[in-house]
Each structure stands twice: as C-alpha cells, then as structure tokens.
Short mmCIF file of N, CA, C and O in Angstrom, two decimals:
data_model
loop_
_atom_site.label_atom_id
_atom_site.label_comp_id
_atom_site.label_asym_id
_atom_site.label_seq_id
_atom_site.Cartn_x
_atom_site.Cartn_y
_atom_site.Cartn_z
N UNK A 1 15.48 0.35 -2.70
CA UNK A 1 14.37 -0.47 -2.30
C UNK A 1 14.86 -1.86 -1.97
O UNK A 1 15.66 -2.43 -2.68
N UNK A 2 14.39 -2.47 -0.88
CA UNK A 2 14.84 -3.81 -0.53
C UNK A 2 14.37 -4.83 -1.54
O UNK A 2 13.37 -4.64 -2.21
N UNK A 3 15.09 -5.95 -1.61
CA UNK A 3 14.68 -7.04 -2.48
C UNK A 3 13.37 -7.61 -1.97
O UNK A 3 13.25 -7.99 -0.82
N UNK A 4 12.34 -7.64 -2.82
CA UNK A 4 11.01 -8.07 -2.39
C UNK A 4 10.71 -9.51 -2.77
O UNK A 4 9.86 -10.13 -2.16
N UNK A 5 11.37 -10.05 -3.76
CA UNK A 5 11.06 -11.40 -4.21
C UNK A 5 11.73 -12.43 -3.33
O UNK A 5 12.81 -12.23 -2.80
N UNK A 6 11.05 -13.57 -3.17
CA UNK A 6 11.64 -14.65 -2.39
C UNK A 6 12.17 -15.75 -3.31
O UNK A 6 12.51 -16.82 -2.85
N UNK A 7 12.20 -15.48 -4.62
CA UNK A 7 12.68 -16.45 -5.57
C UNK A 7 11.61 -17.42 -6.05
O UNK A 7 11.84 -18.24 -6.92
N UNK A 8 10.41 -17.35 -5.47
CA UNK A 8 9.32 -18.24 -5.86
C UNK A 8 8.09 -17.44 -6.29
O UNK A 8 6.98 -17.94 -6.25
N UNK A 9 8.28 -16.18 -6.68
CA UNK A 9 7.17 -15.37 -7.16
C UNK A 9 6.30 -14.81 -6.06
O UNK A 9 5.18 -14.41 -6.31
N UNK A 10 6.79 -14.78 -4.82
CA UNK A 10 6.00 -14.23 -3.72
C UNK A 10 6.74 -13.05 -3.13
O UNK A 10 7.98 -13.01 -3.13
N UNK A 11 5.98 -12.09 -2.61
CA UNK A 11 6.58 -10.93 -1.98
C UNK A 11 7.02 -11.27 -0.57
O UNK A 11 6.33 -11.99 0.15
N UNK A 12 8.16 -10.77 -0.18
CA UNK A 12 8.63 -10.96 1.18
C UNK A 12 7.89 -10.03 2.12
O UNK A 12 7.32 -9.01 1.72
N UNK A 13 7.91 -10.35 3.40
CA UNK A 13 7.26 -9.53 4.42
C UNK A 13 7.78 -8.09 4.34
O UNK A 13 8.97 -7.87 4.18
N UNK A 14 6.88 -7.12 4.41
CA UNK A 14 7.26 -5.71 4.37
C UNK A 14 7.37 -5.14 2.97
O UNK A 14 7.73 -3.99 2.80
N UNK A 15 7.04 -5.92 1.96
CA UNK A 15 7.13 -5.44 0.59
C UNK A 15 5.74 -5.38 -0.04
O UNK A 15 5.56 -5.71 -1.20
N UNK A 16 4.76 -4.94 0.70
CA UNK A 16 3.39 -4.93 0.21
C UNK A 16 3.01 -3.67 -0.54
O UNK A 16 1.87 -3.53 -0.94
N UNK A 17 3.93 -2.75 -0.73
CA UNK A 17 3.57 -1.52 -1.44
C UNK A 17 3.27 -1.84 -2.89
O UNK A 17 3.75 -2.82 -3.45
N UNK A 18 2.49 -0.99 -3.51
CA UNK A 18 2.17 -1.17 -4.91
C UNK A 18 3.41 -1.19 -5.77
O UNK A 18 3.53 -1.99 -6.68
N UNK A 19 4.35 -0.29 -5.49
CA UNK A 19 5.57 -0.22 -6.29
C UNK A 19 6.34 -1.53 -6.18
O UNK A 19 6.83 -2.06 -7.17
N UNK A 20 6.45 -2.07 -4.99
CA UNK A 20 7.15 -3.34 -4.80
C UNK A 20 6.48 -4.46 -5.55
O UNK A 20 7.14 -5.29 -6.17
N UNK A 21 5.16 -4.49 -5.52
CA UNK A 21 4.42 -5.54 -6.23
C UNK A 21 4.62 -5.43 -7.73
O UNK A 21 4.84 -6.43 -8.41
N UNK A 22 4.56 -4.20 -8.25
CA UNK A 22 4.73 -4.03 -9.69
C UNK A 22 6.16 -4.33 -10.13
O UNK A 22 6.38 -4.90 -11.18
N UNK A 23 7.14 -3.93 -9.32
CA UNK A 23 8.53 -4.23 -9.68
C UNK A 23 8.77 -5.73 -9.71
O UNK A 23 9.43 -6.24 -10.60
N UNK A 24 8.21 -6.44 -8.73
CA UNK A 24 8.38 -7.88 -8.72
C UNK A 24 7.67 -8.52 -9.92
O UNK A 24 8.20 -9.42 -10.56
N UNK A 25 6.48 -8.02 -10.26
CA UNK A 25 5.75 -8.55 -11.41
C UNK A 25 6.54 -8.32 -12.69
O UNK A 25 6.66 -9.22 -13.53
N UNK A 26 7.10 -7.12 -12.84
CA UNK A 26 7.88 -6.82 -14.04
C UNK A 26 9.11 -7.73 -14.12
O UNK A 26 9.46 -8.23 -15.19
N UNK A 27 9.75 -7.96 -12.97
CA UNK A 27 10.92 -8.83 -12.94
C UNK A 27 10.53 -10.26 -13.29
O UNK A 27 11.20 -10.93 -14.07
N UNK A 28 9.41 -10.74 -12.72
CA UNK A 28 8.99 -12.11 -12.95
C UNK A 28 8.46 -12.31 -14.37
O UNK A 28 8.62 -13.37 -14.95
N UNK A 29 7.83 -11.29 -14.92
CA UNK A 29 7.09 -11.41 -16.17
C UNK A 29 7.90 -11.00 -17.37
O UNK A 29 7.68 -11.47 -18.48
N UNK A 30 8.83 -10.10 -17.20
CA UNK A 30 9.60 -9.59 -18.32
C UNK A 30 8.88 -8.42 -18.96
O UNK A 30 7.66 -8.35 -18.95
N UNK A 31 9.62 -7.48 -19.49
CA UNK A 31 9.00 -6.29 -20.06
C UNK A 31 9.24 -6.13 -21.55
O UNK A 31 8.70 -5.22 -22.15
N UNK A 32 10.03 -7.01 -22.17
CA UNK A 32 10.27 -6.82 -23.59
C UNK A 32 9.35 -7.73 -24.41
O UNK A 32 8.75 -8.66 -23.90
N UNK A 33 9.22 -7.43 -25.68
CA UNK A 33 8.27 -8.13 -26.54
C UNK A 33 8.62 -9.60 -26.70
O UNK A 33 7.75 -10.42 -26.98
N UNK A 34 9.87 -9.98 -26.52
CA UNK A 34 10.26 -11.37 -26.67
C UNK A 34 10.05 -12.21 -25.43
O UNK A 34 10.21 -13.42 -25.46
N UNK A 35 9.70 -11.59 -24.32
CA UNK A 35 9.51 -12.31 -23.07
C UNK A 35 8.20 -13.08 -23.10
O UNK A 35 7.38 -12.91 -23.99
N UNK A 36 7.99 -13.90 -22.09
CA UNK A 36 6.77 -14.70 -22.05
C UNK A 36 5.53 -13.80 -22.05
O UNK A 36 5.56 -12.69 -21.55
N UNK A 37 4.46 -14.30 -22.63
CA UNK A 37 3.23 -13.52 -22.76
C UNK A 37 2.27 -13.78 -21.61
O UNK A 37 1.34 -13.02 -21.41
N UNK A 38 2.46 -14.85 -20.88
CA UNK A 38 1.53 -15.23 -19.83
C UNK A 38 2.32 -15.62 -18.59
O UNK A 38 3.34 -16.30 -18.69
N UNK A 39 1.85 -15.15 -17.44
CA UNK A 39 2.47 -15.48 -16.17
C UNK A 39 1.41 -15.99 -15.23
O UNK A 39 0.37 -15.35 -15.05
N UNK A 40 1.64 -17.16 -14.65
CA UNK A 40 0.77 -17.69 -13.61
C UNK A 40 1.55 -17.54 -12.31
O UNK A 40 2.57 -18.19 -12.10
N UNK A 41 1.04 -16.64 -11.45
CA UNK A 41 1.80 -16.18 -10.30
C UNK A 41 1.05 -16.48 -9.01
O UNK A 41 0.10 -15.78 -8.68
N UNK A 42 1.44 -17.53 -8.25
CA UNK A 42 0.79 -17.78 -6.96
C UNK A 42 1.07 -16.61 -6.03
O UNK A 42 2.22 -16.27 -5.78
N UNK A 43 -0.01 -15.99 -5.55
CA UNK A 43 0.17 -14.76 -4.79
C UNK A 43 -0.97 -14.62 -3.79
O UNK A 43 -2.14 -14.78 -4.14
N UNK A 44 -0.63 -14.31 -2.55
CA UNK A 44 -1.63 -14.14 -1.50
C UNK A 44 -2.57 -12.97 -1.82
O UNK A 44 -2.20 -12.04 -2.55
N UNK A 45 -3.77 -13.02 -1.28
CA UNK A 45 -4.83 -12.07 -1.62
C UNK A 45 -4.45 -10.60 -1.50
O UNK A 45 -4.72 -9.83 -2.43
N UNK A 46 -3.82 -10.15 -0.42
CA UNK A 46 -3.50 -8.71 -0.35
C UNK A 46 -2.59 -8.25 -1.49
O UNK A 46 -2.78 -7.17 -2.04
N UNK A 47 -1.63 -9.06 -1.85
CA UNK A 47 -0.70 -8.70 -2.93
C UNK A 47 -1.40 -8.77 -4.29
O UNK A 47 -1.18 -7.93 -5.15
N UNK A 48 -2.26 -9.80 -4.48
CA UNK A 48 -3.02 -9.89 -5.72
C UNK A 48 -3.90 -8.67 -5.90
O UNK A 48 -3.99 -8.11 -6.98
N UNK A 49 -4.56 -8.24 -4.83
CA UNK A 49 -5.45 -7.07 -4.89
C UNK A 49 -4.67 -5.84 -5.32
O UNK A 49 -5.14 -5.06 -6.17
N UNK A 50 -3.47 -5.65 -4.77
CA UNK A 50 -2.64 -4.49 -5.14
C UNK A 50 -2.32 -4.53 -6.64
O UNK A 50 -2.46 -3.52 -7.34
N UNK A 51 -1.92 -5.69 -7.14
CA UNK A 51 -1.56 -5.80 -8.55
C UNK A 51 -2.79 -5.54 -9.42
O UNK A 51 -2.72 -4.78 -10.39
N UNK A 52 -3.93 -6.15 -9.08
CA UNK A 52 -5.18 -5.92 -9.82
C UNK A 52 -5.50 -4.42 -9.86
O UNK A 52 -5.80 -3.86 -10.92
N UNK A 53 -5.45 -3.77 -8.71
CA UNK A 53 -5.79 -2.34 -8.63
C UNK A 53 -4.85 -1.48 -9.45
O UNK A 53 -5.28 -0.55 -10.14
N UNK A 54 -3.56 -1.78 -9.39
CA UNK A 54 -2.59 -0.97 -10.14
C UNK A 54 -2.74 -1.16 -11.64
O UNK A 54 -2.64 -0.19 -12.40
N UNK A 55 -3.01 -2.38 -12.08
CA UNK A 55 -3.23 -2.61 -13.51
C UNK A 55 -4.45 -1.82 -13.97
O UNK A 55 -4.41 -1.15 -15.00
N UNK A 56 -5.53 -1.87 -13.18
CA UNK A 56 -6.75 -1.14 -13.53
C UNK A 56 -6.54 0.38 -13.48
O UNK A 56 -6.92 1.10 -14.39
N UNK A 57 -5.93 0.86 -12.41
CA UNK A 57 -5.75 2.30 -12.21
C UNK A 57 -4.91 2.92 -13.32
O UNK A 57 -5.20 4.01 -13.80
N UNK A 58 -3.90 2.21 -13.75
CA UNK A 58 -2.99 2.76 -14.77
C UNK A 58 -3.34 2.28 -16.17
O UNK A 58 -2.60 2.56 -17.12
N UNK A 59 -4.46 1.56 -16.28
CA UNK A 59 -4.95 1.08 -17.57
C UNK A 59 -3.85 0.38 -18.36
O UNK A 59 -3.64 0.63 -19.55
N UNK A 60 -3.14 -0.51 -17.68
CA UNK A 60 -2.05 -1.24 -18.32
C UNK A 60 -2.62 -2.27 -19.29
O UNK A 60 -3.66 -2.88 -19.02
N UNK A 61 -1.97 -2.48 -20.43
CA UNK A 61 -2.47 -3.41 -21.43
C UNK A 61 -2.16 -4.86 -21.08
O UNK A 61 -1.45 -5.58 -21.81
N UNK A 62 -2.67 -5.29 -19.93
CA UNK A 62 -2.45 -6.65 -19.44
C UNK A 62 -3.79 -7.18 -18.92
O UNK A 62 -4.44 -6.52 -18.13
N UNK A 63 -4.19 -8.36 -19.42
CA UNK A 63 -5.38 -9.01 -18.86
C UNK A 63 -4.98 -9.66 -17.55
O UNK A 63 -3.88 -10.21 -17.42
N UNK A 64 -5.87 -9.62 -16.57
CA UNK A 64 -5.56 -10.21 -15.28
C UNK A 64 -6.80 -10.86 -14.68
O UNK A 64 -7.89 -10.32 -14.77
N UNK A 65 -6.59 -12.03 -14.14
CA UNK A 65 -7.67 -12.76 -13.49
C UNK A 65 -7.05 -13.63 -12.41
O UNK A 65 -5.84 -13.87 -12.41
N UNK A 66 -7.90 -14.09 -11.50
CA UNK A 66 -7.43 -14.94 -10.42
C UNK A 66 -8.02 -16.33 -10.58
O UNK A 66 -9.23 -16.48 -10.74
N UNK A 67 -7.16 -17.34 -10.58
CA UNK A 67 -7.61 -18.73 -10.57
C UNK A 67 -7.76 -19.13 -9.11
O UNK A 67 -6.78 -19.15 -8.36
N UNK A 68 -8.96 -19.46 -8.71
CA UNK A 68 -9.26 -19.76 -7.32
C UNK A 68 -9.21 -21.26 -7.06
O UNK A 68 -10.21 -21.90 -6.79
N UNK A 69 -8.02 -21.80 -7.16
CA UNK A 69 -7.75 -23.21 -6.85
C UNK A 69 -6.47 -23.26 -6.05
O UNK A 69 -5.52 -22.54 -6.36
N UNK A 70 -6.43 -24.11 -5.05
CA UNK A 70 -5.23 -24.26 -4.25
C UNK A 70 -4.99 -23.02 -3.38
O UNK A 70 -5.80 -22.11 -3.33
N UNK A 71 -3.89 -23.02 -2.71
CA UNK A 71 -3.49 -21.89 -1.87
C UNK A 71 -2.01 -21.63 -2.07
O UNK A 71 -1.23 -22.58 -2.07
N UNK A 72 -1.55 -20.42 -2.25
CA UNK A 72 -2.39 -19.25 -2.49
C UNK A 72 -3.02 -19.33 -3.88
O UNK A 72 -2.55 -20.08 -4.75
N UNK A 73 -4.08 -18.56 -4.09
CA UNK A 73 -4.69 -18.48 -5.41
C UNK A 73 -3.65 -17.96 -6.39
O UNK A 73 -2.65 -17.35 -6.02
N UNK A 74 -3.90 -18.20 -7.68
CA UNK A 74 -2.93 -17.84 -8.72
C UNK A 74 -3.45 -16.64 -9.52
O UNK A 74 -4.55 -16.68 -10.05
N UNK A 75 -2.64 -15.61 -9.58
CA UNK A 75 -2.92 -14.44 -10.41
C UNK A 75 -2.39 -14.76 -11.81
O UNK A 75 -1.22 -15.11 -11.97
N UNK A 76 -3.26 -14.66 -12.80
CA UNK A 76 -2.85 -14.94 -14.17
C UNK A 76 -2.78 -13.61 -14.91
O UNK A 76 -3.78 -12.89 -15.01
N UNK A 77 -1.60 -13.28 -15.39
CA UNK A 77 -1.37 -12.05 -16.15
C UNK A 77 -1.09 -12.45 -17.59
O UNK A 77 -0.32 -13.38 -17.85
N UNK A 78 -1.70 -11.74 -18.53
CA UNK A 78 -1.48 -12.03 -19.94
C UNK A 78 -1.34 -10.72 -20.71
O UNK A 78 -2.21 -9.86 -20.65
N UNK A 79 -0.21 -10.60 -21.40
CA UNK A 79 0.03 -9.39 -22.19
C UNK A 79 -0.94 -9.34 -23.36
O UNK A 79 -1.25 -10.36 -23.96
N UNK A 80 -1.42 -8.14 -23.68
CA UNK A 80 -2.35 -7.97 -24.80
C UNK A 80 -1.59 -7.45 -26.01
O UNK A 80 -0.45 -6.99 -25.91
N UNK A 81 -2.26 -7.49 -27.16
CA UNK A 81 -1.65 -6.96 -28.39
C UNK A 81 -1.33 -5.48 -28.23
O UNK A 81 -0.33 -4.99 -28.77
N UNK A 82 -2.14 -4.76 -27.47
CA UNK A 82 -1.92 -3.33 -27.27
C UNK A 82 -0.55 -3.06 -26.63
O UNK A 82 0.09 -2.06 -26.92
N UNK A 83 -0.11 -3.96 -25.76
CA UNK A 83 1.19 -3.79 -25.13
C UNK A 83 2.29 -3.80 -26.18
O UNK A 83 3.18 -2.94 -26.18
N UNK A 84 2.22 -4.74 -27.11
CA UNK A 84 3.24 -4.86 -28.14
C UNK A 84 3.15 -3.71 -29.14
O UNK A 84 4.16 -3.22 -29.62
N UNK A 85 1.92 -3.26 -29.44
CA UNK A 85 1.75 -2.12 -30.34
C UNK A 85 2.33 -0.86 -29.71
O UNK A 85 3.01 -0.08 -30.38
N UNK A 86 2.09 -0.67 -28.41
CA UNK A 86 2.62 0.51 -27.73
C UNK A 86 4.15 0.46 -27.70
O UNK A 86 4.81 1.48 -27.95
N UNK A 87 4.71 -0.71 -27.44
CA UNK A 87 6.17 -0.84 -27.41
C UNK A 87 6.77 -0.55 -28.78
O UNK A 87 7.81 0.12 -28.89
N UNK A 88 6.13 -1.04 -29.84
CA UNK A 88 6.62 -0.79 -31.19
C UNK A 88 6.55 0.70 -31.52
O UNK A 88 7.47 1.26 -32.13
N UNK A 89 5.47 1.36 -31.11
CA UNK A 89 5.34 2.80 -31.36
C UNK A 89 6.42 3.58 -30.62
O UNK A 89 7.02 4.51 -31.17
N UNK A 90 6.70 3.19 -29.38
CA UNK A 90 7.76 3.86 -28.61
C UNK A 90 9.12 3.67 -29.28
O UNK A 90 9.90 4.61 -29.37
N UNK A 91 9.40 2.45 -29.75
CA UNK A 91 10.67 2.22 -30.44
C UNK A 91 10.77 3.07 -31.70
O UNK A 91 11.83 3.62 -32.01
N UNK A 92 9.66 3.23 -32.42
CA UNK A 92 9.65 4.08 -33.61
C UNK A 92 9.95 5.53 -33.27
O UNK A 92 10.69 6.20 -33.98
N UNK A 93 9.39 6.00 -32.15
CA UNK A 93 9.68 7.37 -31.70
C UNK A 93 11.16 7.52 -31.34
O UNK A 93 11.78 8.53 -31.67
N UNK A 94 11.71 6.52 -30.66
CA UNK A 94 13.13 6.59 -30.29
C UNK A 94 14.01 6.63 -31.52
O UNK A 94 14.99 7.37 -31.57
N UNK A 95 13.67 5.84 -32.54
CA UNK A 95 14.46 5.83 -33.78
C UNK A 95 14.39 7.19 -34.45
O UNK A 95 15.41 7.73 -34.90
N UNK A 96 13.20 7.79 -34.48
CA UNK A 96 13.04 9.13 -35.08
C UNK A 96 13.85 10.17 -34.33
O UNK A 96 14.50 11.02 -34.93
N UNK A 97 13.80 10.10 -32.99
CA UNK A 97 14.55 11.07 -32.19
C UNK A 97 16.05 10.89 -32.36
O UNK A 97 16.80 11.87 -32.44
N UNK A 98 16.51 9.64 -32.42
CA UNK A 98 17.93 9.39 -32.62
C UNK A 98 18.37 9.88 -34.00
O UNK A 98 19.45 10.48 -34.13
N UNK A 99 17.53 9.67 -34.99
CA UNK A 99 17.83 10.15 -36.34
C UNK A 99 17.96 11.67 -36.35
O UNK A 99 18.90 12.23 -36.90
N UNK A 100 16.99 12.36 -35.70
CA UNK A 100 17.04 13.82 -35.62
C UNK A 100 18.31 14.27 -34.90
O UNK A 100 19.00 15.19 -35.35
N UNK A 101 18.62 13.62 -33.80
CA UNK A 101 19.80 13.99 -33.03
C UNK A 101 21.07 13.79 -33.85
O UNK A 101 21.97 14.63 -33.84
N UNK A 102 21.13 12.70 -34.58
CA UNK A 102 22.31 12.44 -35.43
C UNK A 102 22.46 13.51 -36.50
O UNK A 102 23.58 13.96 -36.79
N UNK A 103 21.34 13.93 -37.10
CA UNK A 103 21.40 14.95 -38.17
C UNK A 103 21.75 16.33 -37.62
O UNK A 103 22.35 17.14 -38.32
N UNK A 104 21.38 16.63 -36.41
CA UNK A 104 21.59 17.98 -35.88
C UNK A 104 22.75 18.08 -34.89
O UNK A 104 23.02 19.15 -34.39
N UNK A 105 23.44 16.98 -34.62
CA UNK A 105 24.51 16.98 -33.62
C UNK A 105 25.59 18.01 -33.95
O UNK A 105 26.09 18.70 -33.05
N UNK A 106 25.95 18.16 -35.21
CA UNK A 106 26.98 19.11 -35.59
C UNK A 106 26.56 20.54 -35.26
O UNK A 106 27.38 21.35 -34.82
N UNK A 107 25.31 20.86 -35.46
CA UNK A 107 24.83 22.22 -35.17
C UNK A 107 24.75 22.50 -33.68
O UNK A 107 24.86 23.63 -33.25
N UNK A 108 24.57 21.44 -32.88
CA UNK A 108 24.43 21.62 -31.44
C UNK A 108 25.76 21.66 -30.72
O UNK A 108 25.85 22.22 -29.63
N UNK A 109 26.81 21.08 -31.28
CA UNK A 109 28.08 21.06 -30.61
C UNK A 109 28.82 22.38 -30.83
O UNK A 109 28.72 23.00 -31.89
N UNK A 110 29.56 22.84 -29.81
CA UNK A 110 30.28 24.11 -29.93
C UNK A 110 31.40 24.00 -30.97
O UNK A 110 32.05 22.98 -31.11
N UNK A 111 31.58 25.07 -31.72
CA UNK A 111 32.66 25.14 -32.73
C UNK A 111 33.96 25.50 -32.03
O UNK A 111 34.01 26.32 -31.13
N UNK A 112 35.04 24.97 -32.54
CA UNK A 112 36.37 25.31 -31.98
C UNK A 112 37.18 26.04 -32.97
O UNK A 112 37.12 26.04 -34.09
#
C-alpha cells in the first residue's frame, strides 16, 4: 500500500480508501495502552466521513466527533475504557496460550 500520510495528519491524494484512512489513524494515534488517549486530527470532510463510518460500522471503542472550527474541520478521536479492557483481555489470552504451549511443547515435538 502506498504511503498515505503527508506528515501533517492528512491523507495524500489517492488514499481515500477506508483501509488507508484507518491505517493512517492508527499510525497517528497509536494502538498500545501507553499511547496518547486523544487525537485532534485536522481532516477534510470526505476522509472524516470515512473514519466516522468505519468506527461506527466496526463498533470500535473510540469516541469520535468533529470540531467545526477553522478549515479543515478537526476530527477528535478519544479512546474509551473499553479499548483498554479489551486489550488487557487479549493480553491475558495470549499469556494463557503461551503458558499452554510451553507446557505442551515437549509432547508436540517429534522424538529422536
């Protein structure tokens, strides 16, 4: 996929797909629990609409609103507690799976 960011939080021409918008948002916003919780992202209307729709369609645990001042308007994204709870639950599952794998590795490997 071509680089969509212009270094200022805006999508470059030809990067209007939903996937491109979400990838740029993830890059700008960070995806780990220690990253910033709020992003104020100046973004033109077509790109803002795509991000709003994708957040709603996939029921992502992120609050989103548009501040209608200046040009372009600013999309405000804010991580919710549910995002951090989901991430913690996923990490717990990974730890459990790694523990199981560690305990059963000897049985799964071929004997010589």
